[in-house]
Structure formats: C-alpha cells, structure tokens
mmCIF file of C-alpha atoms in Angstrom:
data_model
loop_
_atom_site.group_PDB
_atom_site.id
_atom_site.type_symbol
_atom_site.label_atom_id
_atom_site.label_comp_id
_atom_site.label_asym_id
_atom_site.label_seq_id
_atom_site.Cartn_x
_atom_site.Cartn_y
_atom_site.Cartn_z
ATOM 1 C CA MET A 15 57.610 2.204 32.332
ATOM 2 C CA LEU A 16 58.310 -0.240 29.535
ATOM 3 C CA MET A 17 54.788 -1.655 29.797
ATOM 4 C CA ASN A 18 53.269 1.833 29.567
ATOM 5 C CA THR A 19 55.349 2.611 26.480
ATOM 6 C CA LEU A 20 54.317 -0.622 24.785
ATOM 7 C CA ARG A 21 50.699 -0.023 25.738
ATOM 8 C CA ASN A 22 50.783 3.493 24.265
ATOM 9 C CA ARG A 23 52.406 2.243 21.064
ATOM 10 C CA THR A 24 49.767 -0.484 20.733
ATOM 11 C CA LEU A 25 46.981 2.037 21.286
ATOM 12 C CA THR A 26 48.486 4.411 18.752
ATOM 13 C CA LEU A 27 48.860 1.600 16.227
ATOM 14 C CA GLY A 28 45.263 0.476 16.818
ATOM 15 C CA LEU A 29 43.928 3.991 16.380
ATOM 16 C CA GLY A 30 45.969 4.363 13.220
ATOM 17 C CA LEU A 31 44.531 1.150 11.810
ATOM 18 C CA CYS A 32 40.977 2.326 12.623
ATOM 19 C CA VAL A 33 41.563 5.663 10.934
ATOM 20 C CA SER A 34 42.987 3.901 7.884
ATOM 21 C CA LEU A 35 40.071 1.488 7.829
ATOM 22 C CA PHE A 36 37.459 4.256 8.007
ATOM 23 C CA ALA A 37 39.314 6.284 5.398
ATOM 24 C CA GLY A 38 39.312 3.244 3.157
ATOM 25 C CA LEU A 39 35.598 2.735 3.690
ATOM 26 C CA ALA A 40 34.910 6.398 2.952
ATOM 27 C CA HIS A 41 36.631 5.998 -0.383
ATOM 28 C CA ALA A 42 35.467 2.475 -1.159
ATOM 29 C CA ASN A 43 34.130 1.668 -4.591
ATOM 30 C CA VAL A 44 30.368 2.046 -4.913
ATOM 31 C CA VAL A 45 28.292 0.277 -7.572
ATOM 32 C CA LEU A 46 24.764 1.667 -7.754
ATOM 33 C CA LYS A 47 22.246 -0.924 -8.943
ATOM 34 C CA ALA A 48 19.716 0.994 -11.073
ATOM 35 C CA GLY A 49 16.502 -0.381 -12.580
ATOM 36 C CA HIS A 50 13.703 0.911 -14.767
ATOM 37 C CA ALA A 51 10.747 -0.411 -16.748
ATOM 38 C CA SER A 52 11.364 1.311 -20.085
ATOM 39 C CA SER A 53 13.481 0.058 -22.974
ATOM 40 C CA ASN A 54 17.233 0.220 -23.381
ATOM 41 C CA THR A 55 16.724 2.824 -26.147
ATOM 42 C CA SER A 56 14.677 5.203 -23.988
ATOM 43 C CA THR A 57 15.793 8.623 -22.774
ATOM 44 C CA GLY A 58 15.676 7.222 -19.242
ATOM 45 C CA GLN A 59 18.236 4.560 -20.132
ATOM 46 C CA ALA A 60 20.386 7.223 -21.810
ATOM 47 C CA ALA A 61 20.108 9.325 -18.654
ATOM 48 C CA PHE A 62 21.292 6.497 -16.406
ATOM 49 C CA GLU A 63 24.222 5.937 -18.782
ATOM 50 C CA PHE A 64 25.022 9.670 -18.690
ATOM 51 C CA LEU A 65 24.748 9.702 -14.884
ATOM 52 C CA GLY A 66 27.052 6.712 -14.645
ATOM 53 C CA LYS A 67 29.706 8.440 -16.749
ATOM 54 C CA GLU A 68 29.430 11.639 -14.715
ATOM 55 C CA LEU A 69 29.756 9.810 -11.408
ATOM 56 C CA ALA A 70 32.672 7.700 -12.596
ATOM 57 C CA GLU A 71 34.500 10.722 -13.988
ATOM 58 C CA LYS A 72 34.011 12.962 -10.951
ATOM 59 C CA SER A 73 34.855 10.181 -8.452
ATOM 60 C CA ASN A 74 37.876 8.863 -10.351
ATOM 61 C CA GLY A 75 36.030 5.625 -11.050
ATOM 62 C CA ARG A 76 34.957 4.931 -7.465
ATOM 63 C CA ILE A 77 31.210 5.405 -8.118
ATOM 64 C CA THR A 78 29.617 3.542 -11.031
ATOM 65 C CA VAL A 79 26.086 2.629 -12.116
ATOM 66 C CA GLU A 80 24.911 -0.832 -13.189
ATOM 67 C CA ILE A 81 21.691 -0.516 -15.233
ATOM 68 C CA PHE A 82 18.851 -3.038 -15.592
ATOM 69 C CA PRO A 83 16.253 -1.885 -18.180
ATOM 70 C CA ASN A 84 13.042 -3.485 -19.494
ATOM 71 C CA SER A 85 11.567 -4.384 -16.079
ATOM 72 C CA GLN A 86 14.380 -6.876 -15.438
ATOM 73 C CA LEU A 87 14.160 -6.027 -11.741
ATOM 74 C CA GLY A 88 10.380 -5.757 -11.661
ATOM 75 C CA SER A 89 7.489 -3.518 -12.653
ATOM 76 C CA GLU A 90 7.474 0.163 -11.730
ATOM 77 C CA ARG A 91 5.604 -0.549 -8.510
ATOM 78 C CA GLU A 92 7.967 -3.407 -7.663
ATOM 79 C CA LEU A 93 10.971 -1.168 -8.343
ATOM 80 C CA ILE A 94 9.666 1.432 -5.907
ATOM 81 C CA GLU A 95 9.127 -1.266 -3.284
ATOM 82 C CA SER A 96 12.658 -2.527 -3.957
ATOM 83 C CA ILE A 97 13.999 0.978 -3.295
ATOM 84 C CA GLN A 98 12.229 0.882 0.085
ATOM 85 C CA LEU A 99 13.618 -2.570 0.882
ATOM 86 C CA GLY A 100 17.127 -1.772 -0.305
ATOM 87 C CA ASN A 101 17.115 -4.432 -3.018
ATOM 88 C CA VAL A 102 17.574 -1.755 -5.700
ATOM 89 C CA ASP A 103 19.713 1.350 -5.167
ATOM 90 C CA MET A 104 18.187 3.646 -7.799
ATOM 91 C CA ALA A 105 15.166 3.739 -10.094
ATOM 92 C CA PHE A 106 12.906 6.089 -11.962
ATOM 93 C CA ALA A 107 9.198 5.405 -12.340
ATOM 94 C CA SER A 108 6.031 7.166 -13.429
ATOM 95 C CA SER A 109 4.781 9.635 -10.862
ATOM 96 C CA ALA A 110 1.314 8.098 -11.278
ATOM 97 C CA VAL A 111 2.517 4.904 -9.610
ATOM 98 C CA LEU A 112 3.960 6.898 -6.708
ATOM 99 C CA GLY A 113 0.426 7.961 -5.806
ATOM 100 C CA ASN A 114 0.099 4.520 -4.244
ATOM 101 C CA PHE A 115 2.976 5.361 -1.876
ATOM 102 C CA ASN A 116 2.106 8.968 -1.117
ATOM 103 C CA LYS A 117 -1.342 10.137 -2.141
ATOM 104 C CA GLU A 118 -0.218 13.735 -2.726
ATOM 105 C CA PHE A 119 1.326 12.585 -6.008
ATOM 106 C CA PHE A 120 -2.205 12.019 -7.314
ATOM 107 C CA ALA A 121 -2.358 15.804 -7.796
ATOM 108 C CA LEU A 122 -0.009 15.521 -10.776
ATOM 109 C CA ASP A 123 -2.414 13.066 -12.434
ATOM 110 C CA ILE A 124 -5.278 15.507 -12.860
ATOM 111 C CA PRO A 125 -5.890 15.473 -16.622
ATOM 112 C CA PHE A 126 -5.359 18.652 -18.645
ATOM 113 C CA LEU A 127 -3.576 20.323 -15.728
ATOM 114 C CA PHE A 128 -0.548 21.603 -17.685
ATOM 115 C CA LYS A 129 -0.657 23.429 -20.997
ATOM 116 C CA ASP A 130 3.094 23.381 -21.783
ATOM 117 C CA ARG A 131 6.500 22.443 -20.401
ATOM 118 C CA GLU A 132 7.087 25.925 -18.990
ATOM 119 C CA SER A 133 4.132 25.500 -16.646
ATOM 120 C CA VAL A 134 5.308 21.973 -15.793
ATOM 121 C CA TYR A 135 8.821 23.027 -14.789
ATOM 122 C CA ARG A 136 7.474 25.991 -12.828
ATOM 123 C CA VAL A 137 5.567 23.540 -10.615
ATOM 124 C CA LEU A 138 8.033 20.633 -10.443
ATOM 125 C CA ASP A 139 11.221 22.642 -9.934
ATOM 126 C CA GLY A 140 9.559 25.096 -7.579
ATOM 127 C CA GLU A 141 8.475 24.812 -3.976
ATOM 128 C CA ILE A 142 5.480 22.556 -4.656
ATOM 129 C CA GLY A 143 7.390 19.974 -6.653
ATOM 130 C CA GLN A 144 10.277 19.832 -4.214
ATOM 131 C CA GLN A 145 7.895 19.372 -1.286
ATOM 132 C CA LEU A 146 6.350 16.445 -3.145
ATOM 133 C CA LEU A 147 9.765 14.813 -3.509
ATOM 134 C CA GLN A 148 10.475 15.316 0.190
ATOM 135 C CA SER A 149 7.085 13.837 1.106
ATOM 136 C CA LEU A 150 8.380 10.392 0.080
ATOM 137 C CA GLU A 151 11.057 10.281 2.777
ATOM 138 C CA PRO A 152 8.692 9.066 5.549
ATOM 139 C CA VAL A 153 7.896 5.983 3.424
ATOM 140 C CA GLY A 154 11.542 5.084 2.851
ATOM 141 C CA ILE A 155 12.209 6.744 -0.511
ATOM 142 C CA LYS A 156 14.697 9.503 -1.285
ATOM 143 C CA ALA A 157 13.533 11.275 -4.459
ATOM 144 C CA VAL A 158 16.134 13.607 -5.946
ATOM 145 C CA ALA A 159 14.853 14.897 -9.295
ATOM 146 C CA TYR A 160 12.112 14.852 -11.908
ATOM 147 C CA TRP A 161 13.155 13.306 -15.175
ATOM 148 C CA GLU A 162 10.775 13.598 -18.117
ATOM 149 C CA ASN A 163 8.534 10.911 -19.512
ATOM 150 C CA GLY A 164 6.513 13.519 -21.392
ATOM 151 C CA PHE A 165 2.994 14.518 -22.290
ATOM 152 C CA ARG A 166 0.790 11.463 -22.574
ATOM 153 C CA GLN A 167 -1.249 10.676 -25.701
ATOM 154 C CA LEU A 168 -4.079 8.272 -26.490
ATOM 155 C CA THR A 169 -3.368 5.324 -28.812
ATOM 156 C CA ASN A 170 -5.506 2.486 -30.171
ATOM 157 C CA ASN A 171 -5.718 -0.148 -32.902
ATOM 158 C CA LYS A 172 -9.265 0.571 -34.098
ATOM 159 C CA LYS A 173 -9.765 4.067 -35.530
ATOM 160 C CA ALA A 174 -8.916 7.742 -35.374
ATOM 161 C CA ILE A 175 -10.362 9.170 -32.149
ATOM 162 C CA THR A 176 -11.518 12.781 -32.123
ATOM 163 C CA SER A 177 -14.130 12.802 -29.333
ATOM 164 C CA PRO A 178 -14.923 10.968 -26.089
ATOM 165 C CA ASP A 179 -17.810 9.259 -27.889
ATOM 166 C CA ASP A 180 -15.255 7.415 -30.045
ATOM 167 C CA LEU A 181 -13.981 5.664 -26.914
ATOM 168 C CA LYS A 182 -17.282 4.096 -25.970
ATOM 169 C CA GLY A 183 -16.814 0.406 -25.193
ATOM 170 C CA MET A 184 -13.059 0.407 -25.888
ATOM 171 C CA LYS A 185 -10.971 -1.771 -23.583
ATOM 172 C CA MET A 186 -8.176 0.474 -22.377
ATOM 173 C CA ARG A 187 -5.041 -0.169 -20.369
ATOM 174 C CA THR A 188 -4.149 2.397 -17.734
ATOM 175 C CA MET A 189 -1.451 2.635 -15.127
ATOM 176 C CA GLU A 190 -2.057 1.247 -11.651
ATOM 177 C CA ASN A 191 -3.554 4.551 -10.533
ATOM 178 C CA GLU A 192 -7.164 5.148 -9.562
ATOM 179 C CA VAL A 193 -7.196 8.740 -10.832
ATOM 180 C CA HIS A 194 -6.247 7.583 -14.327
ATOM 181 C CA ILE A 195 -8.859 4.844 -14.184
ATOM 182 C CA ALA A 196 -11.542 7.312 -13.081
ATOM 183 C CA ALA A 197 -10.561 9.789 -15.797
ATOM 184 C CA TRP A 198 -10.891 7.302 -18.627
ATOM 185 C CA LYS A 199 -14.208 6.077 -17.291
ATOM 186 C CA GLU A 200 -15.420 9.673 -17.507
ATOM 187 C CA GLU A 201 -14.195 9.781 -21.114
ATOM 188 C CA GLY A 202 -16.298 6.710 -21.949
ATOM 189 C CA ALA A 203 -13.651 3.988 -22.169
ATOM 190 C CA ASN A 204 -13.584 0.676 -20.309
ATOM 191 C CA PRO A 205 -10.248 1.036 -18.430
ATOM 192 C CA ALA A 206 -8.270 -1.455 -16.370
ATOM 193 C CA PRO A 207 -4.751 -1.311 -14.889
ATOM 194 C CA LEU A 208 -1.845 -3.455 -16.054
ATOM 195 C CA ALA A 209 1.872 -3.434 -15.276
ATOM 196 C CA PHE A 210 3.813 -1.685 -18.037
ATOM 197 C CA GLY A 211 6.116 -4.633 -18.665
ATOM 198 C CA GLU A 212 3.112 -6.782 -19.659
ATOM 199 C CA LEU A 213 1.530 -4.205 -21.946
ATOM 200 C CA PHE A 214 2.988 -5.102 -25.355
ATOM 201 C CA THR A 215 1.801 -8.705 -25.118
ATOM 202 C CA ALA A 216 -1.644 -7.598 -23.915
ATOM 203 C CA LEU A 217 -2.013 -5.216 -26.868
ATOM 204 C CA GLN A 218 -0.730 -7.844 -29.256
ATOM 205 C CA GLN A 219 -3.237 -10.412 -27.995
ATOM 206 C CA GLY A 220 -6.135 -7.957 -28.117
ATOM 207 C CA THR A 221 -6.659 -7.901 -24.362
ATOM 208 C CA PHE A 222 -6.804 -4.120 -24.735
ATOM 209 C CA ASP A 223 -7.828 -1.953 -27.694
ATOM 210 C CA ALA A 224 -6.258 1.247 -26.424
ATOM 211 C CA GLN A 225 -3.612 2.614 -24.067
ATOM 212 C CA GLU A 226 -2.038 5.966 -23.300
ATOM 213 C CA GLY A 227 1.480 7.273 -22.841
ATOM 214 C CA PRO A 228 4.190 9.526 -24.309
ATOM 215 C CA ILE A 229 4.875 9.119 -28.019
ATOM 216 C CA ASN A 230 8.601 8.525 -27.490
ATOM 217 C CA LEU A 231 7.847 5.659 -25.110
ATOM 218 C CA PHE A 232 5.289 4.286 -27.593
ATOM 219 C CA TYR A 233 8.090 4.217 -30.165
ATOM 220 C CA ASP A 234 10.793 2.828 -27.870
ATOM 221 C CA MET A 235 8.563 -0.061 -26.804
ATOM 222 C CA LYS A 236 7.608 -0.793 -30.453
ATOM 223 C CA PHE A 237 3.906 -0.384 -29.713
ATOM 224 C CA TYR A 238 3.532 0.781 -33.332
ATOM 225 C CA GLU A 239 3.706 -2.904 -34.255
ATOM 226 C CA VAL A 240 0.349 -3.484 -32.517
ATOM 227 C CA GLN A 241 -1.250 0.014 -32.430
ATOM 228 C CA ASN A 242 -1.729 2.211 -35.496
ATOM 229 C CA HIS A 243 -3.540 5.331 -34.232
ATOM 230 C CA ILE A 244 -2.309 8.118 -31.957
ATOM 231 C CA THR A 245 -4.517 11.005 -30.849
ATOM 232 C CA LYS A 246 -2.503 13.929 -29.466
ATOM 233 C CA THR A 247 -4.535 14.672 -26.353
ATOM 234 C CA ASN A 248 -1.647 15.914 -24.139
ATOM 235 C CA HIS A 249 -3.957 14.896 -21.309
ATOM 236 C CA VAL A 250 -1.317 14.398 -18.603
ATOM 237 C CA TYR A 251 2.321 15.386 -18.237
ATOM 238 C CA SER A 252 4.153 12.397 -16.820
ATOM 239 C CA PRO A 253 7.393 12.971 -14.930
ATOM 240 C CA TRP A 254 9.792 10.233 -13.959
ATOM 241 C CA PRO A 255 10.838 10.933 -10.356
ATOM 242 C CA LEU A 256 14.377 9.670 -9.826
ATOM 243 C CA MET A 257 14.717 7.749 -6.553
ATOM 244 C CA ILE A 258 17.541 6.361 -4.459
ATOM 245 C CA ASN A 259 17.470 4.195 -1.354
ATOM 246 C CA PRO A 260 17.853 6.583 1.624
ATOM 247 C CA ASP A 261 20.438 4.390 3.364
ATOM 248 C CA VAL A 262 22.586 4.400 0.245
ATOM 249 C CA TYR A 263 22.313 8.173 -0.093
ATOM 250 C CA ASN A 264 23.083 8.731 3.600
ATOM 251 C CA SER A 265 26.105 6.426 3.401
ATOM 252 C CA PHE A 266 27.841 8.789 0.963
ATOM 253 C CA SER A 267 30.647 10.886 2.361
ATOM 254 C CA ASP A 268 30.131 14.650 2.131
ATOM 255 C CA GLU A 269 32.396 14.654 -0.912
ATOM 256 C CA ASP A 270 30.546 11.833 -2.649
ATOM 257 C CA ARG A 271 27.148 13.321 -1.827
ATOM 258 C CA ALA A 272 28.200 16.579 -3.476
ATOM 259 C CA ILE A 273 29.427 14.639 -6.519
ATOM 260 C CA PHE A 274 26.155 12.715 -6.688
ATOM 261 C CA ASP A 275 23.919 15.775 -6.306
ATOM 262 C CA GLU A 276 25.762 17.715 -8.999
ATOM 263 C CA ALA A 277 25.745 14.719 -11.378
ATOM 264 C CA VAL A 278 21.974 14.290 -10.889
ATOM 265 C CA LYS A 279 21.383 17.980 -11.652
ATOM 266 C CA LYS A 280 23.478 17.822 -14.823
ATOM 267 C CA THR A 281 21.812 14.565 -15.889
ATOM 268 C CA THR A 282 18.329 16.002 -15.357
ATOM 269 C CA ASP A 283 19.071 18.872 -17.756
ATOM 270 C CA TYR A 284 20.478 16.382 -20.263
ATOM 271 C CA GLN A 285 17.548 13.968 -19.996
ATOM 272 C CA ARG A 286 14.883 16.654 -20.376
ATOM 273 C CA ALA A 287 16.568 17.987 -23.505
ATOM 274 C CA GLN A 288 16.670 14.468 -24.927
ATOM 275 C CA ALA A 289 13.007 13.882 -24.087
ATOM 276 C CA GLN A 290 11.910 17.073 -25.821
ATOM 277 C CA GLU A 291 13.481 15.857 -29.067
ATOM 278 C CA ALA A 292 12.337 12.265 -28.721
ATOM 279 C CA ASP A 293 8.658 12.729 -29.649
ATOM 280 C CA GLU A 294 9.508 14.434 -32.952
ATOM 281 C CA LYS A 295 12.015 11.734 -33.849
ATOM 282 C CA ALA A 296 9.495 9.029 -32.942
ATOM 283 C CA VAL A 297 6.775 10.489 -35.183
ATOM 284 C CA ALA A 298 9.219 10.759 -38.091
ATOM 285 C CA ASN A 299 10.118 7.078 -37.708
ATOM 286 C CA MET A 300 6.519 5.790 -37.628
ATOM 287 C CA PRO A 301 5.097 6.613 -41.086
ATOM 288 C CA ASN A 302 2.446 3.884 -40.831
ATOM 289 C CA VAL A 303 0.895 5.300 -37.653
ATOM 290 C CA THR A 304 -1.947 7.787 -38.098
ATOM 291 C CA ILE A 305 -1.424 10.888 -35.920
ATOM 292 C CA THR A 306 -4.619 12.808 -35.145
ATOM 293 C CA GLU A 307 -4.297 16.449 -34.050
ATOM 294 C CA LEU A 308 -7.300 17.747 -32.120
ATOM 295 C CA THR A 309 -8.859 21.134 -32.749
ATOM 296 C CA PRO A 310 -9.240 23.404 -29.672
ATOM 297 C CA GLU A 311 -12.948 22.502 -29.599
ATOM 298 C CA GLN A 312 -12.244 18.763 -29.763
ATOM 299 C CA HIS A 313 -9.599 19.075 -27.057
ATOM 300 C CA ALA A 314 -12.058 20.949 -24.847
ATOM 301 C CA ALA A 315 -14.608 18.152 -25.269
ATOM 302 C CA PHE A 316 -12.180 15.781 -23.508
ATOM 303 C CA ALA A 317 -11.102 18.306 -20.869
ATOM 304 C CA ASP A 318 -14.653 19.353 -19.995
ATOM 305 C CA ARG A 319 -15.434 15.862 -18.653
ATOM 306 C CA MET A 320 -12.791 16.075 -15.928
ATOM 307 C CA GLY A 321 -14.792 17.958 -13.272
ATOM 308 C CA PRO A 322 -15.575 14.796 -11.268
ATOM 309 C CA VAL A 323 -11.898 13.769 -11.402
ATOM 310 C CA HIS A 324 -10.818 17.123 -9.952
ATOM 311 C CA GLU A 325 -13.243 16.574 -7.103
ATOM 312 C CA LEU A 326 -12.046 12.985 -6.600
ATOM 313 C CA VAL A 327 -8.449 14.166 -6.196
ATOM 314 C CA LYS A 328 -9.429 16.966 -3.838
ATOM 315 C CA LYS A 329 -11.285 14.501 -1.632
ATOM 316 C CA LYS A 330 -8.291 12.161 -1.591
ATOM 317 C CA ILE A 331 -5.548 14.653 -0.778
ATOM 318 C CA GLY A 332 -7.248 17.915 0.161
ATOM 319 C CA ALA A 333 -8.149 20.898 -1.962
ATOM 320 C CA ASP A 334 -5.161 22.991 -0.873
ATOM 321 C CA ILE A 335 -2.396 21.268 -2.838
ATOM 322 C CA VAL A 336 -4.636 20.871 -5.909
ATOM 323 C CA ASP A 337 -5.526 24.565 -5.862
ATOM 324 C CA ARG A 338 -1.852 25.516 -5.372
ATOM 325 C CA ILE A 339 -0.742 23.438 -8.367
ATOM 326 C CA VAL A 340 -3.547 24.741 -10.592
ATOM 327 C CA ALA A 341 -2.730 28.329 -9.616
ATOM 328 C CA GLU A 342 1.013 27.884 -10.226
ATOM 329 C CA ALA A 343 0.489 26.037 -13.533
ATOM 330 C CA ASN A 344 -1.772 28.822 -14.835
ATOM 331 C CA ARG A 345 0.328 31.705 -13.543
#
C-alpha cells in the first residue's frame, strides 16, 4: 500500500515536471537571426527593425530579431541556402534569385510585365502570388510575404541612354538569373552576373559600365558615387520575398505563430509604404545624377525586344503560369 502511494506520488511529480518543462519550452525566448544583402539604411532593414519591435511587443519580449545587413551572412543566394540549412532563421532576397530554387519565380522576371503597383499587388497578393510562395516549401523554404524592392531602372557611368542602341557594347552587371541575362542581351548590352555585395567595388573599378536596380537601392548603396546616369525604364518590378526556416516556423506555438503572422502582415504594409516614398527621396538627394525619362515611344523600343524572353520563360516553366500572370496584370 505504502509502495503504491509513493509510486503514484513519484509518477504525479514526474508528470508535473514534464508539463512544467514543456510549458517553459513553449514560452522560451526566441531570437530570430535575420540577414539581408542591402544596406542598414534600406527599407528592408527598417522593416526588420519594425518587425522586431512588433514581435517583442506582442510577445512581451520573448520573441526578438537580430539583424545582419550588408551581406554579413552571405550573398542573396547564400542567404537563401542558409535558410534551407537552418543557419539563418529569416531573410529577404530578390525574387530573381529565387528562380534558381524554384523555376516558377522566373515568371516575375519577364521585363515590362507590370505597368504599375496596382497590377503588381493584384498578382502578388492574389492566388497566383500566394501559390508561388507556397511552391518554395518542397525545397525547404517557408516564404510568408512579398516586401518591396521596387521597379528596376537602368544606370551607367557613360551617357544618357534613351534606346537599346545606346547599350551596344556596354559591360553590364545583372543578377544571377538567366532571364535577366537573356533580356539584356536582347537589348544589346554585354551582361554578366555578379553577387550584389560585390557590385560597388566592381562598378568603382570599371569592371562593369552599367547595372540595373531600384532607385532607392541605388541611393542606399551609394552607387551614385560611381554611376551618374539613371534611365527610368521600369523594366521589372522586383519584390523581396520574406523567408523563414520552416523548422523555426513550425516550432512556434499556436499563440506565437499567430503573433508572428500578424506582425509580418503589419510589417509588409509598413515596408511597402516606405518603399513607395524611398525613390522620390533618393532622387531629391542625388542632384549630380542625370535622370532620363523615356517617352512612350522610347519605352516601347525597349519593350518590343522582349518577345524571345517571353518565349524563353514559357519554355522553362510552361506557358500556363506566364499567361495567367500576364492576364491578371493587365486586367
């Protein structure tokens, strides 16, 4: 009798300790290690800071974000691989680089696909865009939102560019994305890929004459010190998919997952608003950079060369998703 009583008390005590242990683990402090390749003055950095504050506030300080900007944890491609390996908890990167991990993302790289942000958000926040995010799960990436890098523009250190003929023979840096490389070959440039973190030095040393990217990023990275011409081509809208390691996401309790999801949604709205203002502020702060606005006819001269690129993408990923995106963007 006495032995049974002691045994029951021991079992009860053991179960109580297990429950306490699991409860403690469920409410343990979480530090999310977040990396990105842009500067510490970019809207992406501001978004991670905003997200960190939201998470800390809603979790009573249990969930925080530690941020590593300026490619400290690797290039965009390396950051994505680190998400897969679990070496980095969170990152955002150009969607163009994600085409190397899931080819369907190449559809977003078709030049002159979107005419304005309304058409962009209709695609990204709708069924097509959300299916693209989900398509990364089989390769070990949980993508949770589209932050905004912005419409990409053409820059160089030689002259004002108003037609594809002006690009003839120019050495041009592109992202590590074969669709971008093919597009700029069609435009007459001599393109080659390079990791973003190495770009400033390459431009400074004259390895490349030209590059392309959003104006706000051009400003944040101080490319105006080595490039003095921007042509507003708006050739590609570049989102920054926000990613988290799936094991980290799945380890959240139901409560913490709800906190995280809501904080990401709020941060996405904040970041997009910041990005929309950033280009105007950047232009105002670069008086020595020549900004060239294209006429509709000049813009069409660039866009009209993209037929082979459309076909390239359709061959890579199938015509269906390309046609769906084009139809939704032009709706």
